[in-house]
C-alpha positions as protocol buffer text, in pm:
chain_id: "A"
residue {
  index: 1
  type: UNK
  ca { x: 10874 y: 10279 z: 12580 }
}
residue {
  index: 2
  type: UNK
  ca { x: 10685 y: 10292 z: 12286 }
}
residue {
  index: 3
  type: UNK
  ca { x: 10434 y: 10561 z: 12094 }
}
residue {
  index: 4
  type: UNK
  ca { x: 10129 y: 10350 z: 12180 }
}
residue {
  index: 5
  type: UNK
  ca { x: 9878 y: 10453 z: 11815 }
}
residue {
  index: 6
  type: UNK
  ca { x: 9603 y: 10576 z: 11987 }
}
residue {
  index: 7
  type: UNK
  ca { x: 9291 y: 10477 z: 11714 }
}
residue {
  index: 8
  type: UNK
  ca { x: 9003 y: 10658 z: 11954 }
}
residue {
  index: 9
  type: UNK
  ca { x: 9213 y: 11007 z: 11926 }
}
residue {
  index: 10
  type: UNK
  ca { x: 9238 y: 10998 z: 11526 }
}
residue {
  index: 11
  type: UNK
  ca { x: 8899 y: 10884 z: 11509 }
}
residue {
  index: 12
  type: UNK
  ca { x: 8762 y: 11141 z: 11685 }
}
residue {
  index: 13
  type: UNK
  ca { x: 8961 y: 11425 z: 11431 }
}
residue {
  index: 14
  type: UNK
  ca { x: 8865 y: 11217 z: 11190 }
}
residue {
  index: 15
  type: UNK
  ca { x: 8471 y: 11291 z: 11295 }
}
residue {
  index: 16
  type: UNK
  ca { x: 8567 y: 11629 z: 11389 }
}
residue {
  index: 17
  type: UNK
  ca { x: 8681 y: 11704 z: 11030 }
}
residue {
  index: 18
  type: UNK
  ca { x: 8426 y: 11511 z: 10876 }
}
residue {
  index: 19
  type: UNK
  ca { x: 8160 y: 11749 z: 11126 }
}
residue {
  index: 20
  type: UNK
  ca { x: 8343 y: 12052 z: 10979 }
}
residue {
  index: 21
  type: UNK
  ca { x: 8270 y: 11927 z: 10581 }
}
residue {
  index: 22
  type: UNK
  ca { x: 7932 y: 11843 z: 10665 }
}
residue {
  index: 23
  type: UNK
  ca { x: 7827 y: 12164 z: 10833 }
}
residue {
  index: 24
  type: UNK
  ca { x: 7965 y: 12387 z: 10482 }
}
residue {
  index: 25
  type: UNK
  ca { x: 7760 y: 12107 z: 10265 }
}
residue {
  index: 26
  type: UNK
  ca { x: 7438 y: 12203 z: 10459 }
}
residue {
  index: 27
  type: UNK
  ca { x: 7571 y: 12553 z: 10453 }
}
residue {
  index: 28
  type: UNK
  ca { x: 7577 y: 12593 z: 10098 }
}
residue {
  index: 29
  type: UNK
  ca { x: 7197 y: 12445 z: 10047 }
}
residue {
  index: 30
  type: UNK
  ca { x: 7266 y: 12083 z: 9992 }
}
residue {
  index: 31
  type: UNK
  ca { x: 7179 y: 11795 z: 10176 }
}
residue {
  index: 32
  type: UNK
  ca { x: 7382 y: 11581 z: 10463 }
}
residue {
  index: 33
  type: UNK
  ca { x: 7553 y: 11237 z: 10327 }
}
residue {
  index: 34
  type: UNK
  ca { x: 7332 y: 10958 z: 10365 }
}
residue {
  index: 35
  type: UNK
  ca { x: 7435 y: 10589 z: 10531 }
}
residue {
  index: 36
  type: UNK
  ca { x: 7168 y: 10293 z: 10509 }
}
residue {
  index: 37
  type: UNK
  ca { x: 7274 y: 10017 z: 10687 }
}
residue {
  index: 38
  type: UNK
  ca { x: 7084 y: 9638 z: 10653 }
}
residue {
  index: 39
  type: UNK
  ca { x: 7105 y: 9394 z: 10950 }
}
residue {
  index: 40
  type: UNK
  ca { x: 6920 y: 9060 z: 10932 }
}
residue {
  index: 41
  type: UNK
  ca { x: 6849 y: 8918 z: 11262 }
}
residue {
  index: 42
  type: UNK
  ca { x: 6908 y: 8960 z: 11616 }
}
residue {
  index: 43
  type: UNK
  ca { x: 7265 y: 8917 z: 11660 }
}
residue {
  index: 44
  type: UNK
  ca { x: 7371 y: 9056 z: 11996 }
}
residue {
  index: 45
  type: UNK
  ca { x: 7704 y: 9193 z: 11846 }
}
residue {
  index: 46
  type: UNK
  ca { x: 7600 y: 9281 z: 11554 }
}
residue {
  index: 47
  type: UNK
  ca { x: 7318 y: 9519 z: 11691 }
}
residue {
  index: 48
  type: UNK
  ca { x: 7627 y: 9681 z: 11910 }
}
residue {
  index: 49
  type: UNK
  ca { x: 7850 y: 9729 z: 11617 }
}
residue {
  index: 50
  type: UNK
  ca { x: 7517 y: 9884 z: 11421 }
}
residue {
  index: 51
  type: UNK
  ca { x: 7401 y: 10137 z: 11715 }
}
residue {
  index: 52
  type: UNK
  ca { x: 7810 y: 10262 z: 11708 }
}
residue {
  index: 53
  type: UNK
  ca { x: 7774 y: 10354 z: 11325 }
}
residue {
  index: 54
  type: UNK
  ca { x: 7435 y: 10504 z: 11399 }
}
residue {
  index: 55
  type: UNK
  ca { x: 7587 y: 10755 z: 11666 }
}
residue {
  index: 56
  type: UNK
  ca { x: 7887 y: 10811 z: 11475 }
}
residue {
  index: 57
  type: UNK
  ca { x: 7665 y: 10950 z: 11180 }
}
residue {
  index: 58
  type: UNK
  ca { x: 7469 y: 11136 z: 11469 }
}
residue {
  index: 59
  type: UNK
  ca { x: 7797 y: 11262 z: 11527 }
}
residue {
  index: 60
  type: UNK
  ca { x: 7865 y: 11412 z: 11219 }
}
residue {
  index: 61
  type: UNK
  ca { x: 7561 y: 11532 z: 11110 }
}
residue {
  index: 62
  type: UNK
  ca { x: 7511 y: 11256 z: 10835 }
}
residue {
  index: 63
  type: UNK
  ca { x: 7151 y: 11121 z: 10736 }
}
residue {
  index: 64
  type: UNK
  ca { x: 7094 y: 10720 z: 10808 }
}
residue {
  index: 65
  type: UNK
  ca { x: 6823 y: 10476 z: 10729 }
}
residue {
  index: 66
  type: UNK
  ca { x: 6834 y: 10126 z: 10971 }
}
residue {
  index: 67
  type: UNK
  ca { x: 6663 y: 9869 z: 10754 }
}
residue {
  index: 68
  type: UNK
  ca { x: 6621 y: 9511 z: 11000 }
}
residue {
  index: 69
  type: UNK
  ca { x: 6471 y: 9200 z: 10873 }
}
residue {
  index: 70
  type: UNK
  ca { x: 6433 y: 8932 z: 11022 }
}
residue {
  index: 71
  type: UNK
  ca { x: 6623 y: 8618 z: 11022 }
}
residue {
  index: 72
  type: UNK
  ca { x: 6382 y: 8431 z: 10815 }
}
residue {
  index: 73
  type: UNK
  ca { x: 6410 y: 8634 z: 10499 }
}
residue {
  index: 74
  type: UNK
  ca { x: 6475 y: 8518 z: 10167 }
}
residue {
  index: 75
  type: UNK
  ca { x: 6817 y: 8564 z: 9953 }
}
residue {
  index: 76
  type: UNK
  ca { x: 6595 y: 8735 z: 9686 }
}
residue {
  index: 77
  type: UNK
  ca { x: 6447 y: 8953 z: 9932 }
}
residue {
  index: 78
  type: UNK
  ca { x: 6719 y: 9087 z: 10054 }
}
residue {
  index: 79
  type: UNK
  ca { x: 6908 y: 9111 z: 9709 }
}
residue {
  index: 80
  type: UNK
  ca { x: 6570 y: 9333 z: 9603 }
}
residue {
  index: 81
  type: UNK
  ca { x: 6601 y: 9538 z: 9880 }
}
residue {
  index: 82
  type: UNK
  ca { x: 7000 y: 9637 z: 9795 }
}
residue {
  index: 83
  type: UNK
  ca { x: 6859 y: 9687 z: 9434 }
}
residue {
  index: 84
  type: UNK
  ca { x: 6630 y: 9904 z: 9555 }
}
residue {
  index: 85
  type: UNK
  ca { x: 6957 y: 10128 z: 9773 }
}
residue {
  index: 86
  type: UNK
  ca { x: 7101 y: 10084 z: 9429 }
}
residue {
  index: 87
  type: UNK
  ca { x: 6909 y: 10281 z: 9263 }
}
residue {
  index: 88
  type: UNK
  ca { x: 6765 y: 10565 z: 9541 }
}
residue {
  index: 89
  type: UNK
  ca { x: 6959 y: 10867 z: 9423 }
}
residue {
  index: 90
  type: UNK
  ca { x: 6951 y: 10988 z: 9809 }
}
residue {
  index: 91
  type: UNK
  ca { x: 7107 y: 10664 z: 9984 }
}
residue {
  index: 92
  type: UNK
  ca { x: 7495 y: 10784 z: 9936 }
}
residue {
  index: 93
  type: UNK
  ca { x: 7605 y: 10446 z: 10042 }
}
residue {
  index: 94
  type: UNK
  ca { x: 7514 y: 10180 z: 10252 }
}
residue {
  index: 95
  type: UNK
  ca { x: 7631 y: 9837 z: 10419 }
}
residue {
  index: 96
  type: UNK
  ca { x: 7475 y: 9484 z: 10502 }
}
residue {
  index: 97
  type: UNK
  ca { x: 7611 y: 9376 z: 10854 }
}
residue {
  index: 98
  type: UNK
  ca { x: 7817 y: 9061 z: 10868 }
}
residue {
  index: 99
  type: UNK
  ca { x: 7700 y: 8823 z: 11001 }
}
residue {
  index: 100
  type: UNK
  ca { x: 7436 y: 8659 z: 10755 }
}
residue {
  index: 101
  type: UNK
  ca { x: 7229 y: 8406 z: 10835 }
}
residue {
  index: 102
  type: UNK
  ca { x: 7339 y: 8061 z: 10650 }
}
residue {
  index: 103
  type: UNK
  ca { x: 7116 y: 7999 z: 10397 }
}
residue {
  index: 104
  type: UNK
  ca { x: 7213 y: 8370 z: 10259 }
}
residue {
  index: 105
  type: UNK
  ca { x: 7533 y: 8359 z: 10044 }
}
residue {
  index: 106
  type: UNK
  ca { x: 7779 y: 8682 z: 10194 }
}
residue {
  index: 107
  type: UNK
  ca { x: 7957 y: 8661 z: 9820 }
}
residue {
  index: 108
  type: UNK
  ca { x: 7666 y: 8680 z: 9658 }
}
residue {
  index: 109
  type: UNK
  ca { x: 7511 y: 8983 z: 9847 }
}
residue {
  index: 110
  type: UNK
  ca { x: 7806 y: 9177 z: 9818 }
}
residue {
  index: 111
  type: UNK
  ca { x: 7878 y: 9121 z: 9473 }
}
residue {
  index: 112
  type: UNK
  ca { x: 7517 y: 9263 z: 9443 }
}
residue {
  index: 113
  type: UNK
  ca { x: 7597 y: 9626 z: 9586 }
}
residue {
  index: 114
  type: UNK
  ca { x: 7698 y: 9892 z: 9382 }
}
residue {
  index: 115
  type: UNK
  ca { x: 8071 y: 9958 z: 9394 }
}
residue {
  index: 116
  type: UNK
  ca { x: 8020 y: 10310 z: 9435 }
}
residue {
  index: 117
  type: UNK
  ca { x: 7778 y: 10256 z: 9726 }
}
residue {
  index: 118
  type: UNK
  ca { x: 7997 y: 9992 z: 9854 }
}
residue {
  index: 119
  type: UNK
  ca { x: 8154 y: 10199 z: 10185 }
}
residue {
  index: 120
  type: UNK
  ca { x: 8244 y: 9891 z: 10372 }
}
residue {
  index: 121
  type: UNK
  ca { x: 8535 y: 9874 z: 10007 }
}
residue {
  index: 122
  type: UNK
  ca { x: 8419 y: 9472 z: 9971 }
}
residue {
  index: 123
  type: UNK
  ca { x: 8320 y: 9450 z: 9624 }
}
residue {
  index: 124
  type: UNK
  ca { x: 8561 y: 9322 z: 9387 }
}
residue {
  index: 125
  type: UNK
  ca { x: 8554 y: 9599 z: 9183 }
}
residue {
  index: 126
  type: UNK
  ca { x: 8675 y: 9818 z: 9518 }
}
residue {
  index: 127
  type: UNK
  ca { x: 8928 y: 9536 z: 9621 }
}
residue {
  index: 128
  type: UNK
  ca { x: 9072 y: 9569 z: 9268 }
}
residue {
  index: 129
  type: UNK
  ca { x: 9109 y: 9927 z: 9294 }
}
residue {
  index: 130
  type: UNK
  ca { x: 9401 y: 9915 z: 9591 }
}
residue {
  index: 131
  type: UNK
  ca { x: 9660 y: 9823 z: 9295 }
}
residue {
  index: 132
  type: UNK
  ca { x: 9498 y: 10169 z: 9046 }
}
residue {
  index: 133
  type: UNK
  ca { x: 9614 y: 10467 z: 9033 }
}
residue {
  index: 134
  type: UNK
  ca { x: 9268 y: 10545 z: 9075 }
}
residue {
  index: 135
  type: UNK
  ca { x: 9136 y: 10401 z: 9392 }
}
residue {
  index: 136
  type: UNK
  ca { x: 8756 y: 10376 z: 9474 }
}
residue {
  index: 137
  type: UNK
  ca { x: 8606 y: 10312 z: 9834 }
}
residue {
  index: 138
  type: UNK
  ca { x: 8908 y: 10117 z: 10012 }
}
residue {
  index: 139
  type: UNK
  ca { x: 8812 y: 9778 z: 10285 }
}
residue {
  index: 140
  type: UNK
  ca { x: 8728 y: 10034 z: 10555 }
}
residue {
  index: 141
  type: UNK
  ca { x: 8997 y: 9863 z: 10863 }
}
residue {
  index: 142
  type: UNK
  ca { x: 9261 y: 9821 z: 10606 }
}
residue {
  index: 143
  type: UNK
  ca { x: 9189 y: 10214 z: 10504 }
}
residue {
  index: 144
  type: UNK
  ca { x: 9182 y: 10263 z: 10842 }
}
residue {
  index: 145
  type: UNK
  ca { x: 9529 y: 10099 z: 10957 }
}
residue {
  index: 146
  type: UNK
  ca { x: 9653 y: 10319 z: 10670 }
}
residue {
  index: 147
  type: UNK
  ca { x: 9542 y: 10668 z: 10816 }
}
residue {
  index: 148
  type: UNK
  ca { x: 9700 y: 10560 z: 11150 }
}
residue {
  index: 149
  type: UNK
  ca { x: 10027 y: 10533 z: 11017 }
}
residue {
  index: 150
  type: UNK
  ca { x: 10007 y: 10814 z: 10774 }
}
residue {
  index: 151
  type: UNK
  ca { x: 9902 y: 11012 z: 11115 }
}
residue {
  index: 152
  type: UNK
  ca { x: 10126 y: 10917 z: 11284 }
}
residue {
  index: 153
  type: UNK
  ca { x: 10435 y: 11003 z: 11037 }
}
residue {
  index: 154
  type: UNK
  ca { x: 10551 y: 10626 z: 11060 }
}
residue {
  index: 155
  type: UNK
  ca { x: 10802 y: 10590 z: 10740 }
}
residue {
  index: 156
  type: UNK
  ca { x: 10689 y: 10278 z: 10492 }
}
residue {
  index: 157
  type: UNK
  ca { x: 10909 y: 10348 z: 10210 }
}
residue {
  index: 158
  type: UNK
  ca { x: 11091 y: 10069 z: 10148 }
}
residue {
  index: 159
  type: UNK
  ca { x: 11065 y: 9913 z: 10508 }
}
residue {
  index: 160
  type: UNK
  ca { x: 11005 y: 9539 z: 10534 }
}
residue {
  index: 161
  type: UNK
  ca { x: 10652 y: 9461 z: 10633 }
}
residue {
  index: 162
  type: UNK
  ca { x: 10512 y: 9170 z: 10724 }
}
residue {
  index: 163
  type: UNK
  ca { x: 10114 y: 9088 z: 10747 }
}
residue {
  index: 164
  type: UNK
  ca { x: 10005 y: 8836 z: 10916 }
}
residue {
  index: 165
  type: UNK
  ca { x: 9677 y: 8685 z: 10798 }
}
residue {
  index: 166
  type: UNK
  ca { x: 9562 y: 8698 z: 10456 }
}
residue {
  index: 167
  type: UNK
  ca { x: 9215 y: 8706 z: 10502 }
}
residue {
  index: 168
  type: UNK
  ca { x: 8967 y: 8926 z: 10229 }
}
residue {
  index: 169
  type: UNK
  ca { x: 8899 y: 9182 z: 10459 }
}
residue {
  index: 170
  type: UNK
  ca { x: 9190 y: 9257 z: 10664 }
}
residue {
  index: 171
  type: UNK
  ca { x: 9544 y: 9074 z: 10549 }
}
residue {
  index: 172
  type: UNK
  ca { x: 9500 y: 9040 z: 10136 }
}
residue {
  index: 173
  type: UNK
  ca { x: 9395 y: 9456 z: 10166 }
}
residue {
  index: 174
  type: UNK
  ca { x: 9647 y: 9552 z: 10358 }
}
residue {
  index: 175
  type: UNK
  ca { x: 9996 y: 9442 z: 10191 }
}
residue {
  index: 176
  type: UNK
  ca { x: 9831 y: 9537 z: 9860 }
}
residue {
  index: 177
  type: UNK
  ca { x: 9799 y: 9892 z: 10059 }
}
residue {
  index: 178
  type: UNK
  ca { x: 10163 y: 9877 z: 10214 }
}
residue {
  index: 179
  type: UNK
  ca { x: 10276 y: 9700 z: 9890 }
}
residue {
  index: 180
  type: UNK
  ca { x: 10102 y: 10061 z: 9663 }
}
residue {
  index: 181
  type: UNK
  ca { x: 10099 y: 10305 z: 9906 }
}
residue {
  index: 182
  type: UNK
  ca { x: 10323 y: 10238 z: 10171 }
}
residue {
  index: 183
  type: UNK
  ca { x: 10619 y: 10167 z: 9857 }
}
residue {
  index: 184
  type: UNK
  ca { x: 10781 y: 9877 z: 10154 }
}
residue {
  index: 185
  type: UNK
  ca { x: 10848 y: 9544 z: 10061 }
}
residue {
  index: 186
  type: UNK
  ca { x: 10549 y: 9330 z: 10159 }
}
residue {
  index: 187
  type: UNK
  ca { x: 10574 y: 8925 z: 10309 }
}
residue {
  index: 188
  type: UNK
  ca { x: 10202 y: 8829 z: 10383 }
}
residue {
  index: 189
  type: UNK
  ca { x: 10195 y: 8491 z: 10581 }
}
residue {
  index: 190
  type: UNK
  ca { x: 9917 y: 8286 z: 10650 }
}
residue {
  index: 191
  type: UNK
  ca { x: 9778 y: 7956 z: 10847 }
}
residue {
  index: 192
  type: UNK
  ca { x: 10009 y: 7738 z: 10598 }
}
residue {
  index: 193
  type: UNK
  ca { x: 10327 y: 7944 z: 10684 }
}
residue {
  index: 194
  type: UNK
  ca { x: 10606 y: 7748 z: 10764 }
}
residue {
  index: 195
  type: UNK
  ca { x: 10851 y: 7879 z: 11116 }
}
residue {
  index: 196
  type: UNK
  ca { x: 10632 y: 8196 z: 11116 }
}
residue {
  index: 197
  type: UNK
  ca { x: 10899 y: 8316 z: 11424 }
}
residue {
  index: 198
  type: UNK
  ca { x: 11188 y: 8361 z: 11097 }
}
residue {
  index: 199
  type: UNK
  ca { x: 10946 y: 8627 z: 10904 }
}
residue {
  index: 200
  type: UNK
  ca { x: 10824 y: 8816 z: 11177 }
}
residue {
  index: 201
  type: UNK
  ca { x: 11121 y: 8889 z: 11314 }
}
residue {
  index: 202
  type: UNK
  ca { x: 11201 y: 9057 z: 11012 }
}
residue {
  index: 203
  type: UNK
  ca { x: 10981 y: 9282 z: 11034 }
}
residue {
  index: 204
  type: UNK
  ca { x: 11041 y: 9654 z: 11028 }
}
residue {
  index: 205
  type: UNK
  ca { x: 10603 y: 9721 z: 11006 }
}
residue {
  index: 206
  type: UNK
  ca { x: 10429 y: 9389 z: 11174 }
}
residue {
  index: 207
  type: UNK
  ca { x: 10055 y: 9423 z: 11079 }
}
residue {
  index: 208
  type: UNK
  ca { x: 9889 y: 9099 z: 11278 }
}
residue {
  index: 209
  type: UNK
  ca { x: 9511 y: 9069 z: 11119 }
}
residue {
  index: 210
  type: UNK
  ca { x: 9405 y: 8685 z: 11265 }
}
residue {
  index: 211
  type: UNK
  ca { x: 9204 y: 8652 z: 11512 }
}
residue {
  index: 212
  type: UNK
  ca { x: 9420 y: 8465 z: 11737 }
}
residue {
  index: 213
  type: UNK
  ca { x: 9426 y: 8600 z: 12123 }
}
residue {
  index: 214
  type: UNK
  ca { x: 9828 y: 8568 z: 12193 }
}
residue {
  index: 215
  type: UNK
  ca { x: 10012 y: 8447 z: 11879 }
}
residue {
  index: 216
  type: UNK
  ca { x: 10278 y: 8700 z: 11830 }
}
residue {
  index: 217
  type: UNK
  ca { x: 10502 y: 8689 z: 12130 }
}
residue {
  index: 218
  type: UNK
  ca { x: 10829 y: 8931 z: 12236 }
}
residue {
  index: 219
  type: UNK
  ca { x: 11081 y: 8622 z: 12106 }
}
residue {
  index: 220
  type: UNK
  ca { x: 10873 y: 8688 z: 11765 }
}
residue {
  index: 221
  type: UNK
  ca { x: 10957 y: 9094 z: 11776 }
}
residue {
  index: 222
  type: UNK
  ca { x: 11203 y: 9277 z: 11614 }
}
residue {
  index: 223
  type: UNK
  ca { x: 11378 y: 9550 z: 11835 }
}
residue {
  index: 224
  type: UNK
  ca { x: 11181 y: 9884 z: 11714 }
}
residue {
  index: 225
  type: UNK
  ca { x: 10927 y: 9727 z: 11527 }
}
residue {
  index: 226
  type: UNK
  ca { x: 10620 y: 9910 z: 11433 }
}
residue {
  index: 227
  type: UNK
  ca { x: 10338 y: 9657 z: 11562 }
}
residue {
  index: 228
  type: UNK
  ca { x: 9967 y: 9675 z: 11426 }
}
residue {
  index: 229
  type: UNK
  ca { x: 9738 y: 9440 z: 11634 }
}
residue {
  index: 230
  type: UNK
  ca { x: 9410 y: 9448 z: 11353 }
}
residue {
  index: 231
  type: UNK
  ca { x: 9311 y: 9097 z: 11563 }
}
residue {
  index: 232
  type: UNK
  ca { x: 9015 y: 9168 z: 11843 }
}
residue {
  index: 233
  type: UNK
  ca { x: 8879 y: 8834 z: 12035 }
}
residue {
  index: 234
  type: UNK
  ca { x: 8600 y: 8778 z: 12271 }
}
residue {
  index: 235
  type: UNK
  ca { x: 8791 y: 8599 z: 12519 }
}
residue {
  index: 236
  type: UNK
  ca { x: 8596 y: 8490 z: 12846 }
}
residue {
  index: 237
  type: UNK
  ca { x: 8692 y: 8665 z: 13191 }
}
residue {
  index: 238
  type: UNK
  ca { x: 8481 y: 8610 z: 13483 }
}
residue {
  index: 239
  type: UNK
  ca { x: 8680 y: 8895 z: 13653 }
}
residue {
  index: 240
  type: UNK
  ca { x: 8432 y: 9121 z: 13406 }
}
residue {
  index: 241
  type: UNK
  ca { x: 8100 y: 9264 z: 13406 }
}
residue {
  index: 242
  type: UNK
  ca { x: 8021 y: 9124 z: 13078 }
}
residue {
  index: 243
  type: UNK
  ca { x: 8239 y: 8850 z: 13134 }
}
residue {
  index: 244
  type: UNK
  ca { x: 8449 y: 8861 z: 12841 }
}
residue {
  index: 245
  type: UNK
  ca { x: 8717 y: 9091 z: 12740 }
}
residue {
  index: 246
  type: UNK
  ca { x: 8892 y: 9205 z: 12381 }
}
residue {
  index: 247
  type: UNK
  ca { x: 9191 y: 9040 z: 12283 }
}
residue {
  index: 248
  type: UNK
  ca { x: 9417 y: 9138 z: 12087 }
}
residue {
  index: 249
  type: UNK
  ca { x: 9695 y: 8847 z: 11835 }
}
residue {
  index: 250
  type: UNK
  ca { x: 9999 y: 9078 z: 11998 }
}
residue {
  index: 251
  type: UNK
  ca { x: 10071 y: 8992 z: 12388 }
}
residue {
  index: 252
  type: UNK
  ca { x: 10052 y: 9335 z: 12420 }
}
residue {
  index: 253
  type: UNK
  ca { x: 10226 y: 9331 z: 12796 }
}
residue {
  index: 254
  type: UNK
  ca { x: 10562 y: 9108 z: 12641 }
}
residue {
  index: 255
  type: UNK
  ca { x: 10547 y: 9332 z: 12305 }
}
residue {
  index: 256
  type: UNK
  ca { x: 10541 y: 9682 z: 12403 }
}
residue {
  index: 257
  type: UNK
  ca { x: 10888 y: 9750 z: 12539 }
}
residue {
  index: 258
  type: UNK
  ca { x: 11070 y: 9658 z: 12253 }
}
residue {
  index: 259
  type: UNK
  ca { x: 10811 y: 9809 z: 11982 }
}
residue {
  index: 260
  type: UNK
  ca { x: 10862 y: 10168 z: 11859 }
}
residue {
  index: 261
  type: UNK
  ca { x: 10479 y: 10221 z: 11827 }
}
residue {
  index: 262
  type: UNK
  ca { x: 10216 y: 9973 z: 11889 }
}
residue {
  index: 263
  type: UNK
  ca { x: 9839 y: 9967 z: 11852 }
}
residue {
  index: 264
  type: UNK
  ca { x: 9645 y: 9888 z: 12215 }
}
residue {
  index: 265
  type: UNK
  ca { x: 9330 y: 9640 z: 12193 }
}
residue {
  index: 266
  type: UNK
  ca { x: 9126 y: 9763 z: 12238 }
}
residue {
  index: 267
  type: UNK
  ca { x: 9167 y: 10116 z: 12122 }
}
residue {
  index: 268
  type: UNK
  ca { x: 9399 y: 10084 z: 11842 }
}
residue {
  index: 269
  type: UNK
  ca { x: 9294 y: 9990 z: 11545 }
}
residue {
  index: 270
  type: UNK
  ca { x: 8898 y: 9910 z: 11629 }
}
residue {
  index: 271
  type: UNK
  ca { x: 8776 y: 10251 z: 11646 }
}
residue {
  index: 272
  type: UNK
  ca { x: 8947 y: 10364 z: 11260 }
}
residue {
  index: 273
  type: UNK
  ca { x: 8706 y: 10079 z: 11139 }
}
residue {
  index: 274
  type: UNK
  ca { x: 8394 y: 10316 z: 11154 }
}
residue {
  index: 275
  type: UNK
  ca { x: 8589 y: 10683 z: 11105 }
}
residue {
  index: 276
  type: UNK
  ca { x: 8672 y: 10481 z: 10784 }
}
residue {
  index: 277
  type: UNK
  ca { x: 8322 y: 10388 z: 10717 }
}
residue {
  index: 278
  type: UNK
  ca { x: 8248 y: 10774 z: 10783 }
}
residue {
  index: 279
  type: UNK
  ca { x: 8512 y: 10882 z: 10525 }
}
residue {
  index: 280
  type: UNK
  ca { x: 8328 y: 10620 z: 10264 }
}
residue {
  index: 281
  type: UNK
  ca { x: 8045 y: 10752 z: 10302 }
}
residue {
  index: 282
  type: UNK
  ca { x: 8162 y: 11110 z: 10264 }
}
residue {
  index: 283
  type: UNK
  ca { x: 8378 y: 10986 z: 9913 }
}
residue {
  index: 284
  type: UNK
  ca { x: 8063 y: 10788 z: 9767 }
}
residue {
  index: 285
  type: UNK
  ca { x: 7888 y: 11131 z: 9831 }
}
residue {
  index: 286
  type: UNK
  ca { x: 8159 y: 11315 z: 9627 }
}
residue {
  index: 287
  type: UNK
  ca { x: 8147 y: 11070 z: 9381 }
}
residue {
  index: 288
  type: UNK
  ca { x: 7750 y: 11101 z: 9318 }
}
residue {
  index: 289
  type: UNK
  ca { x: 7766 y: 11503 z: 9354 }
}
């Protein structure tokens, strides 16, 4: 059986050690980190993903600011308002939850945000800085697969990884990270891959980031493989309270027997997404002190 990556462990050491740092900041007469976090509208998800990061800083003893608009404002408003984060010396670093309403460009409000405030790593100038020797404030679930595996003592070096998905936030990151970092030899495939079945099974380190409940399957697997499952899905189950359950893009059940270590979904990689947010904010604190 397999070392199933348990992602709610490390993130809580992650927030342990981040508690730890915190506490010998106030200690020695300076002030906690501080997280502002924007959300326009009343997006039921996105309200649950903002109270998490708002009790993880509790956690850790960071300062936050919630700023909500409403749906209706304007672009400009809300690009005044990040100018405004930009510039407040005590606002370490903050985010603008995902989802925006449509008539508010994502591209352009992130290209807006200071790249040393930027702790969800989305900027270009952050995205740029995977391939640097100098690396600024990484995609926070790419950064986050990465302290997984570095926790976990899986060896990259030279092993052939394959991501699947290519998307800005999860896939493109990560085999830049594997590709720098991790020294293996990357394949990233994507919706316009052709017998996706021939790579995968290649794969030494299979890092799934789509989005698709059930698209890697055991016949897919490599004996051994290392199998990151970055894909979570609402998928509707009646058997539920809530009547929907997270899916992961791995069939978990079919997958796990022959992987070496596997991430669970949920509780694999979902929870690194805001211990990496945490560590962001801690870095663009550094980086301003």
């Amino acid at each position: 059986m397999p070392t199933i990556i348990d992602g709610r462990k490390v993130s809580k050491d992650i927030k342990n050690e981040i508690a730890e740092k915190v506490e010998k900041i106030k200690a020695d007469g300076n002030r906690a980190p501080h997280l502002a976090i924007i959300i326009v509208g009343e997006d039921g998800a996105s309200h649950t993903y903002v109270n998490g990061k708002i009790n993880a800083c509790k956690a850790v003893g960071f300062d936050f600011t919630l700023m909500h608009f409403a749906s209706t404002i304007s672009e400009e408003k809300l690009i005044k308002h990040i100018e405004q984060l930009n510039d407040d010396s005590d606002i370490d670093g903050f985010i603008v939850q995902i989802p925006l309403p449509d008539h508010i460009s994502v591209d352009r409000i992130t290209e807006c945000i200071s790249p040393l405030k930027d702790v969800d790593g989305f900027t270009n100038q952050n995205f740029g800085s995977i391939v640097s020797d100098h690396q600024l404030l990484l995609p926070a679930t790419p950064y986050g697969v990465m302290e997984l595996i570095r926790r976990y003592d899986i060896p990259t070096t030279g092993k052939n990884c394959v991501v699947v998905g290519a998307s800005r936030i999860a896939g493109a990151p990560l085999s830049l990270l594997m590709l720098q970092e991790g020294e293996a030899t990357v394949t990233v495939c994507h919706k316009a891959t052709v017998d996706l079945k021939s790579h995968t099974k290649e794969a030494d380190i299979l890092i799934v980031a789509v989005g698709k409940p059930g698209l890697i399957t055991k016949d897919m697997v490599k004996e051994g493989a290392v199998v990151i499952d970055v894909g979570t899905t609402r998928v509707e189950d009646a058997s539920r309270k809530s009547g929907f359950r997270l899916s992961g893009d791995v069939v978990y059940d079919e997958v796990a027997p022959i992987a070496s270590y596997i991430t669970p979904v949920p509780g694999g990689v979902g929870p690194m997404t805001i211990a990496s947010l945490l560590m962001n904010t801690l870095k663009a604190y550094e980086l301003n002190h």
